Short mmCIF file of C-alpha atoms and ligand atoms in Angstrom, two decimals:
data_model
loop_
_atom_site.label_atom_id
_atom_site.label_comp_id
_atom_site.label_asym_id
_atom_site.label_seq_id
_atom_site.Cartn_x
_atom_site.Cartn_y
_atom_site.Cartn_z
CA UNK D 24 104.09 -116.03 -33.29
CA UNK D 25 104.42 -112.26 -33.28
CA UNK D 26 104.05 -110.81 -36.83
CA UNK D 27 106.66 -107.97 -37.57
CA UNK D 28 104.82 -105.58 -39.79
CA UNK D 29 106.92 -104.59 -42.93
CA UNK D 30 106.47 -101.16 -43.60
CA UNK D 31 109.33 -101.96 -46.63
CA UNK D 32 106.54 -104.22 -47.87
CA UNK D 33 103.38 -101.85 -47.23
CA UNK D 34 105.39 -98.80 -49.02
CA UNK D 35 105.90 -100.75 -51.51
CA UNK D 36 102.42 -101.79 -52.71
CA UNK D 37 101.39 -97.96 -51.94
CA UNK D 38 104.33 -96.85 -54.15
CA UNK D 39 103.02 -99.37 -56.78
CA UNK D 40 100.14 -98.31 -56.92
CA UNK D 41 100.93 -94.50 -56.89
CA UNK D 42 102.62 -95.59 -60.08
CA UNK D 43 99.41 -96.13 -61.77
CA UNK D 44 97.95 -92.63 -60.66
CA UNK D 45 100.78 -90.83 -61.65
CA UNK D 46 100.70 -92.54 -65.59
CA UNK D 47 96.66 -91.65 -65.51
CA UNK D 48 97.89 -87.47 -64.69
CA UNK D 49 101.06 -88.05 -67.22
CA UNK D 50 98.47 -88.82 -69.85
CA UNK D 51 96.46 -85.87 -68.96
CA UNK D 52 99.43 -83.75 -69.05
CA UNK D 53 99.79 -83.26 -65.64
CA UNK D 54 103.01 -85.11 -64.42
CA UNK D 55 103.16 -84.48 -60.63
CA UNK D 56 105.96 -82.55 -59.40
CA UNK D 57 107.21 -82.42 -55.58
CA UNK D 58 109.68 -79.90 -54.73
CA UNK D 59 111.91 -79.87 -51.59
CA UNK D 60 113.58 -76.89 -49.82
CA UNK D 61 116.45 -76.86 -47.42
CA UNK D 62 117.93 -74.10 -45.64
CA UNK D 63 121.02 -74.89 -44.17
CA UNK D 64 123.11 -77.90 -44.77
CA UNK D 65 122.07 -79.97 -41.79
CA UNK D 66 123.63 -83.41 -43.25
CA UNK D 67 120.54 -85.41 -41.99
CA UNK D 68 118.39 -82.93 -43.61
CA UNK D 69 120.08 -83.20 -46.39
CA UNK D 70 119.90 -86.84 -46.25
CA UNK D 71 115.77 -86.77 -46.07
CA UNK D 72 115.58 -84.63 -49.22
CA UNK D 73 118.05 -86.37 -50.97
CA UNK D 74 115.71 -89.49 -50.18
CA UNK D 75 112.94 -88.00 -50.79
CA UNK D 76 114.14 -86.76 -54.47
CA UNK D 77 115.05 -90.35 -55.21
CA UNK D 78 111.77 -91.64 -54.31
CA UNK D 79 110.09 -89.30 -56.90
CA UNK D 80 112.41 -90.37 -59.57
CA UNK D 81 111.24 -94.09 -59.06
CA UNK D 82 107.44 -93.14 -59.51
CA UNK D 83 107.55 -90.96 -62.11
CA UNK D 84 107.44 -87.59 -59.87
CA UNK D 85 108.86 -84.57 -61.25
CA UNK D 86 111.14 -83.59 -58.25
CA UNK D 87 113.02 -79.72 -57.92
CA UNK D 88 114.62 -78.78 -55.39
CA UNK D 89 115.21 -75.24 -53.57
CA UNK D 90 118.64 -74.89 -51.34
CA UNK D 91 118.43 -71.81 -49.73
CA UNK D 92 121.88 -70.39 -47.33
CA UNK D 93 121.42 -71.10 -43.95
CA UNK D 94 122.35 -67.97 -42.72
CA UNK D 95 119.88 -65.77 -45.29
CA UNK D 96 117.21 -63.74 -44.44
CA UNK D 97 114.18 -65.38 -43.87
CA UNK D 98 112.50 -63.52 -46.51
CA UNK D 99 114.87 -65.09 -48.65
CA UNK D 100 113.18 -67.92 -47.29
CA UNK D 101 110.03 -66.53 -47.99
CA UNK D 102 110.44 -65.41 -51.50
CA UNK D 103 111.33 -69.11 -52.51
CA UNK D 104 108.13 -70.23 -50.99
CA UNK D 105 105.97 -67.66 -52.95
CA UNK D 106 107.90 -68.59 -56.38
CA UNK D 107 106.88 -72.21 -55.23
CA UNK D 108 103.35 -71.12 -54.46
CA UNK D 109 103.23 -69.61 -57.95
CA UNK D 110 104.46 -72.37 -59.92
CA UNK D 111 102.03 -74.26 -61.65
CA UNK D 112 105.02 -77.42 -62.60
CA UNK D 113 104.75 -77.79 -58.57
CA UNK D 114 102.10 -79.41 -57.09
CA UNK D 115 103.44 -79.78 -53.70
CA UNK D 116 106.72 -78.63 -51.79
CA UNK D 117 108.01 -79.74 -47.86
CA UNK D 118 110.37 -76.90 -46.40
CA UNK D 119 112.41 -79.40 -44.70
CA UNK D 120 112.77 -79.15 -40.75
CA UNK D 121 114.33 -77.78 -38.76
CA UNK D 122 114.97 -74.34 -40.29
CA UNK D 123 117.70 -72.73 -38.91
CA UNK D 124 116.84 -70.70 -35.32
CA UNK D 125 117.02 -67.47 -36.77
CA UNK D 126 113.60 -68.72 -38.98
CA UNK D 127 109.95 -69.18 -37.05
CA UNK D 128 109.42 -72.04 -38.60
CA UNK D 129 105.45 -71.86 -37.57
CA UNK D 130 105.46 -68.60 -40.15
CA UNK D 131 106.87 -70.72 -42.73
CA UNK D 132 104.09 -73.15 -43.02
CA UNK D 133 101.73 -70.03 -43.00
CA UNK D 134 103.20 -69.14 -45.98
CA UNK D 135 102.94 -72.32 -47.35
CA UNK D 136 100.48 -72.34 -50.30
CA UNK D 137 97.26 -74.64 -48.11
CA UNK D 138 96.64 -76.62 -51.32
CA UNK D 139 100.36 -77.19 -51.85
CA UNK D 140 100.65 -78.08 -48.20
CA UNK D 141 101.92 -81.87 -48.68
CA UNK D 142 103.24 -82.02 -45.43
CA UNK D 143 99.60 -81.26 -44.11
CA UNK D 144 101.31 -78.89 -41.57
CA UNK D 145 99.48 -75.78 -42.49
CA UNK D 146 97.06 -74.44 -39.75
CA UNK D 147 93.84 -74.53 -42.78
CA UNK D 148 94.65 -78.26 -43.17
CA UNK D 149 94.86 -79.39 -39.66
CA UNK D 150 91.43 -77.73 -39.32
CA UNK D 151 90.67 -79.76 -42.00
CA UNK D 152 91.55 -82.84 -40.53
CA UNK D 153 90.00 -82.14 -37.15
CA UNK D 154 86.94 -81.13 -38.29
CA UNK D 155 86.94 -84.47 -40.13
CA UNK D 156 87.63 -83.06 -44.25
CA UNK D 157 91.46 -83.83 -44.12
CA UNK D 158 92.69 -82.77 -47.30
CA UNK D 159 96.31 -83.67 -46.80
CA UNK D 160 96.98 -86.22 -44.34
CA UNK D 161 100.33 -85.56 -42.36
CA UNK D 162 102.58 -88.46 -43.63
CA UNK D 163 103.74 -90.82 -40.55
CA UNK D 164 100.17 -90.91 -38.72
CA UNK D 165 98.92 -91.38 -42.13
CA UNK D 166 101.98 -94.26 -42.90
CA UNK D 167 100.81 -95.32 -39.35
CA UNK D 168 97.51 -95.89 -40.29
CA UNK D 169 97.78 -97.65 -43.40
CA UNK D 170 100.31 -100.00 -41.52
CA UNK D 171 97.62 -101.06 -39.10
CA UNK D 172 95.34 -101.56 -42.06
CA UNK D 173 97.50 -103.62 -44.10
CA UNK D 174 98.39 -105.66 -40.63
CA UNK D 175 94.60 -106.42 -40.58
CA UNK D 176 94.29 -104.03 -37.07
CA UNK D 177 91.18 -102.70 -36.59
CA UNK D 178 90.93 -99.78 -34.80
CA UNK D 179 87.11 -99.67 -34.26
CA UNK D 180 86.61 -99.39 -30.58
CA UNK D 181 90.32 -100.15 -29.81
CA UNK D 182 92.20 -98.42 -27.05
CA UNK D 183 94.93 -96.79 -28.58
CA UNK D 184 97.46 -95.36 -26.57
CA UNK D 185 99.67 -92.92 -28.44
CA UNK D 186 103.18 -91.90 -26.54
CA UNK D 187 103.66 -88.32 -28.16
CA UNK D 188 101.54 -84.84 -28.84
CA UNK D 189 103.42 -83.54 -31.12
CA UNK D 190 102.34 -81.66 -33.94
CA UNK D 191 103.87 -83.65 -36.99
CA UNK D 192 102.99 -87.16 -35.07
CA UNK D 193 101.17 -87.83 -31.41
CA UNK D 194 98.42 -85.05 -32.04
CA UNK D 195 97.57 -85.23 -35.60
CA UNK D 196 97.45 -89.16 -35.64
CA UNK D 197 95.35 -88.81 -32.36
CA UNK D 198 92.39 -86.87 -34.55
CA UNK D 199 93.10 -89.44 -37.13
CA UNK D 200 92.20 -92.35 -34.82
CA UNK D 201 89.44 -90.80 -33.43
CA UNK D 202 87.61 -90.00 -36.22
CA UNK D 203 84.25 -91.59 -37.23
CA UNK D 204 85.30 -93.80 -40.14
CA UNK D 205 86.64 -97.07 -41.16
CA UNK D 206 90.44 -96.03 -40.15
CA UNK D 207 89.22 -94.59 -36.99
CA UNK D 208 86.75 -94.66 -34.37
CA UNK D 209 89.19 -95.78 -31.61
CA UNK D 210 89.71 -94.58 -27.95
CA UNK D 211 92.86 -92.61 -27.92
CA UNK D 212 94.95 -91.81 -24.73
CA UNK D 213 97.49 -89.41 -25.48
CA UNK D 214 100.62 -89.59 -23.30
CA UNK D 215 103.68 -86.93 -23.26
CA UNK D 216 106.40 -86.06 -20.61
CA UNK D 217 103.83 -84.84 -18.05
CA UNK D 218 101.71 -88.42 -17.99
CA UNK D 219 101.90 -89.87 -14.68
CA UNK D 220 101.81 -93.74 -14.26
CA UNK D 221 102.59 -93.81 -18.26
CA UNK D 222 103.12 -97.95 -18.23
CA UNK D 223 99.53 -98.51 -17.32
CA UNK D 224 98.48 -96.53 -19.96
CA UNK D 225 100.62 -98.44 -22.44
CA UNK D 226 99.82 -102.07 -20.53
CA UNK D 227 95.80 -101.29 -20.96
CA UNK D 228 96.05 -100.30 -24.70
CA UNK D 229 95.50 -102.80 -27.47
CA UNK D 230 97.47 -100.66 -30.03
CA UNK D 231 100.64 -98.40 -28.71
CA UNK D 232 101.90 -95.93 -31.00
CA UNK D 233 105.43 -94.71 -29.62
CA UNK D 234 106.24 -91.08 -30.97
CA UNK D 235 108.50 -90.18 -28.29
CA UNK D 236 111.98 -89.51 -29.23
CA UNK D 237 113.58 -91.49 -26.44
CA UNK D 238 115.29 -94.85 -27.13
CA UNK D 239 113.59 -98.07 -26.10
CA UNK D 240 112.24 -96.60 -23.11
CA UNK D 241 109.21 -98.50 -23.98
CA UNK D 242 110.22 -102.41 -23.04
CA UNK D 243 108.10 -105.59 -22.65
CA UNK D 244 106.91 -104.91 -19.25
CA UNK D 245 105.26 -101.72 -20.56
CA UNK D 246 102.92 -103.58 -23.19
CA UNK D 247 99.95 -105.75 -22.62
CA UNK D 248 99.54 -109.11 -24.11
CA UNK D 249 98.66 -109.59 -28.10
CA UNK D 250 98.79 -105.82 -28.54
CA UNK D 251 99.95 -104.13 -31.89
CA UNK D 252 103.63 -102.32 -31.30
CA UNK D 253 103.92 -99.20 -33.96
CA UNK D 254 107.37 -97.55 -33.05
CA UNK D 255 107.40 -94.19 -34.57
CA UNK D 256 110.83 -93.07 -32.75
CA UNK D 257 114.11 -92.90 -34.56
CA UNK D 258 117.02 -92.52 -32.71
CA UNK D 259 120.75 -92.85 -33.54
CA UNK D 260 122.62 -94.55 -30.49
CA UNK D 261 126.60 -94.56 -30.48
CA UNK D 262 127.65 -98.24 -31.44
CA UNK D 263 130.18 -100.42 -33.17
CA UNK D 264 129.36 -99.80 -36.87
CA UNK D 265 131.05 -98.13 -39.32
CA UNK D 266 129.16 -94.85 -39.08
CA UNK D 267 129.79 -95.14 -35.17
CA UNK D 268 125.69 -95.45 -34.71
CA UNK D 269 122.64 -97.41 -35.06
CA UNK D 270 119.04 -96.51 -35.80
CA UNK D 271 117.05 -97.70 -32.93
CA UNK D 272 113.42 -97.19 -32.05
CA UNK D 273 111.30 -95.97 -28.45
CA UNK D 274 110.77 -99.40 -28.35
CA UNK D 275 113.09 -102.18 -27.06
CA UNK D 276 112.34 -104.74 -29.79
CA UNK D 277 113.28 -107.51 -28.54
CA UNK D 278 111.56 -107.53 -24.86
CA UNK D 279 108.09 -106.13 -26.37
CA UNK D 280 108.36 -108.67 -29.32
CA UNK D 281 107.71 -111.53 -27.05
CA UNK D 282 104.23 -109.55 -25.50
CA UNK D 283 102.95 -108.24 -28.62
CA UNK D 284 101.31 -109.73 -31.14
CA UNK D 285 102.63 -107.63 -33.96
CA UNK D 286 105.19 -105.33 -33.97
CA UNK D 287 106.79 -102.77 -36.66
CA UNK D 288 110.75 -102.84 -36.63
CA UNK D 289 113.20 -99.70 -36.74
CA UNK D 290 114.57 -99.80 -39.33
CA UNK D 291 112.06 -100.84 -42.38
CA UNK D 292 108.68 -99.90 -39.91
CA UNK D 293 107.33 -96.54 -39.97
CA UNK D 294 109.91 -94.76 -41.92
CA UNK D 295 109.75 -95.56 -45.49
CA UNK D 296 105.36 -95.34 -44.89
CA UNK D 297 106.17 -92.12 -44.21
CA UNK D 298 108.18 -91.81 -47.65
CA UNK D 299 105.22 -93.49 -49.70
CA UNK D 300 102.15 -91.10 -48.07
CA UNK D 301 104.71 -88.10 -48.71
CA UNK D 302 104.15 -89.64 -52.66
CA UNK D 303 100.61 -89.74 -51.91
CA UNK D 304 99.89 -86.31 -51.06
CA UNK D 305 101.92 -85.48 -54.00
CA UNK D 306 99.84 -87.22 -56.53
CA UNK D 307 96.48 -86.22 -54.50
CA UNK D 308 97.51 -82.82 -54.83
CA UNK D 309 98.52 -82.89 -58.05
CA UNK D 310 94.71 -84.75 -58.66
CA UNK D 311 93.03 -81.72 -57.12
CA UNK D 312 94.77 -78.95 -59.30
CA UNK D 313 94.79 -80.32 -62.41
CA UNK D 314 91.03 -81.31 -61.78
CA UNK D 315 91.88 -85.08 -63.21
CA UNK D 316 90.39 -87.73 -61.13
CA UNK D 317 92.77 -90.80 -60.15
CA UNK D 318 92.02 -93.64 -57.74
CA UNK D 319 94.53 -93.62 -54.50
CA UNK D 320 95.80 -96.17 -52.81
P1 NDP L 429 109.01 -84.37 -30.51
O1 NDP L 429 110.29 -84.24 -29.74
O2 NDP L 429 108.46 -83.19 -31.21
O3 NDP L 429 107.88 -84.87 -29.49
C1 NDP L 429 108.15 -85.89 -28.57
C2 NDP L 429 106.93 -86.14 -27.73
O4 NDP L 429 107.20 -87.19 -26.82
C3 NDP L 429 106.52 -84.94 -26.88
O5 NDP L 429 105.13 -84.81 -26.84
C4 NDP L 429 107.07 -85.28 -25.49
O6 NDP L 429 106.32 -84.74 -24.43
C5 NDP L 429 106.95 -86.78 -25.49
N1 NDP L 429 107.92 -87.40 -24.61
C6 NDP L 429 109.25 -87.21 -24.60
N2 NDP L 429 109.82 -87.95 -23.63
C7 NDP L 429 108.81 -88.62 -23.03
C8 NDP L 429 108.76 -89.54 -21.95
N3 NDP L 429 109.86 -89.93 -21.30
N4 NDP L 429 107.56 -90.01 -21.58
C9 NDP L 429 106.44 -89.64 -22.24
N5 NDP L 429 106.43 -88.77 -23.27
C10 NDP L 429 107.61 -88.28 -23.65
O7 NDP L 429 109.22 -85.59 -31.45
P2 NDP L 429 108.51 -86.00 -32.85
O8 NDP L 429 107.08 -86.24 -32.64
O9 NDP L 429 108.96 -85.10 -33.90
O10 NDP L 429 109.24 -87.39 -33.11
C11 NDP L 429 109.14 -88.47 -32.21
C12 NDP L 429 110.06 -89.58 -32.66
O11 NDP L 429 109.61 -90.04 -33.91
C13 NDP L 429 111.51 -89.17 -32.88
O12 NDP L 429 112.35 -90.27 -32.57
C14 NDP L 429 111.59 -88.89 -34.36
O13 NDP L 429 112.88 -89.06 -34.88
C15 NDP L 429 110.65 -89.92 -34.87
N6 NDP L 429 110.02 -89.61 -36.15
C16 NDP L 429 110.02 -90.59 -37.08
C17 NDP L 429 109.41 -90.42 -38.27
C18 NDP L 429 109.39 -91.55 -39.23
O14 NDP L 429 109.06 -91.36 -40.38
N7 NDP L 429 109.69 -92.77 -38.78
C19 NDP L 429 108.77 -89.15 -38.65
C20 NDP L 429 108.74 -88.19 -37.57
C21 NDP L 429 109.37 -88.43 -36.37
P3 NDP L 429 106.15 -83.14 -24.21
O15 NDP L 429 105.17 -82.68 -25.24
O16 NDP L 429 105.60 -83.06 -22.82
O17 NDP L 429 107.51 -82.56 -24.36
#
């Protein structure tokens, strides 16, 4: 019977638990607070922050928020970022991608305050994190890895076969997985648009990550028997609904389902983990500033 891994479920006992932390910092007067900035009015964007907001409400995280004209300057941009840097109420801000074209986006998260960094985008912390000291964890490989964790995968000396280098998913979960430590030492192949013979790469692994962007193009003839299915991808496809789309992942559910011996769905898989650890870095960096220690999920 192939177990569909909840990420609902998991985000929920991390959210829980964040709970806790977030009481022990309220007590030492440090309440966490998460600010989001948007530039632009992108509705899915707006959509993320807007989630992202409610999320803090329901753990007791102060949430602001920054909207900043889409067509501005970019040092309009940047002035909001070094307010943000300067406020002590703010532990940790996203700028929320993508910025419009006129803005390098790569010289926003310079700017970024490292310490505030909660999307663990800034070039310091993905040192960090390579060099093995992560200090922020980027949020989906980090929701990714506490999904195989609470699915009882271990990744010790497991060929994991990520589909994906970028910089927000494929690369950063790659140095995650490969790390020496508990939630790593695996054997990571890291496939992108340039992999030739990709399906043998996926049919060999015993954990596939897909962080492609492409809808189910990963299908049951592409995955090897018992392996653990984590579909990053989330696509909108035109269909019959009321909004005129569905959320579907790179993988084709139902076809790897019957291979795979656990599988995360899209919807309620990989997306709200990536919610919760955006919570977690919140509360960790709070933790670090305020010099108050709290136990993390
Ligand atoms: P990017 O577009 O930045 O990267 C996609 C990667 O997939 C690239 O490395 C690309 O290769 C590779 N790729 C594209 N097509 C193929 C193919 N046919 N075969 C093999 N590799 C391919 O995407 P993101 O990493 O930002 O996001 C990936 C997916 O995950 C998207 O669907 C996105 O919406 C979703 N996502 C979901 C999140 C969540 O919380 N659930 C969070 C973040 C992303 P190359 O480098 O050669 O171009």
């Amino acid at each position: 019977m192939t177990e569909i891994i909840d990420g609902n479920a998991v985000a929920g006992d991390i959210r829980d638990e964040l709970t806790d932390a977030i009481e022990t910092l309220a007590d030492a007067g440090a309440r966490p607070g998460l600010a989001t900035v948007l530039m632009g009015d992108d509705p899915a964007s707006q959509t993320y922050v807007n989630m992202k907001q409610r999320d803090c409400e329901e753990v007791g995280i102060e949430s602001h928020h920054v909207d900043v004209d889409g067509d501005a300057d970019p040092e309009v941009l940047y002035d909001a970022i070094e307010e943000l840097n300067d406020d002590p109420a703010i532990h940790g801000y996203i700028v929320q991608a993508p910025v419009p074209d006129h803005v390098d986006y790569r010289e926003v998260i310079r700017r970024v305050d490292p310490l505030k960094d909660v999307d663990g985008f800034h070039p310091e912390n993905v040192g960090r994190l390579v060099a093995g000291e992560a200090r922020f964890r980027p949020c989906t490989p980090h929701g990714v890895q506490k999904l195989l964790e609470a699915a009882d995968v271990a990744t010790e000396g497991a060929d994991v076969t990520i589909v994906g280098r970028s910089n927000i998913v494929g690369k950063p979960l790659a140095n995650l997985l490969l790390q020496k430590a508990d939630d790593g030492n695996a054997t990571v192949t890291v496939c992108h648009s340039r992999t030739e013979d990709l399906a043998t790469k996926t049919r060999t692994a015993d954990v596939v990550v897909a962080a492609a962007g492409v809808p189910e193009f990963i299908d049951g003839s592409m995955i090897g028997e018992d392996a653990v299915v984590i579909d990053v991808g989330v696509n909108r496809v035109d269909a019959e609904t009321e909004k005129g789309y569905e959320l579907v992942g790179d993988v084709e559910f139902e076809s790897a389902k019957e291979t795979a011996s656990a599988i995360t769905p899209v919807p309620g898989g990989v997306g709200p983990m990536t919610r919760a650890m955006l919570l977690y870095n919140t509360v960790k960096a709070a933790s670090l500033q305020e010099d108050v220690a709290v136990e993390l999920p």
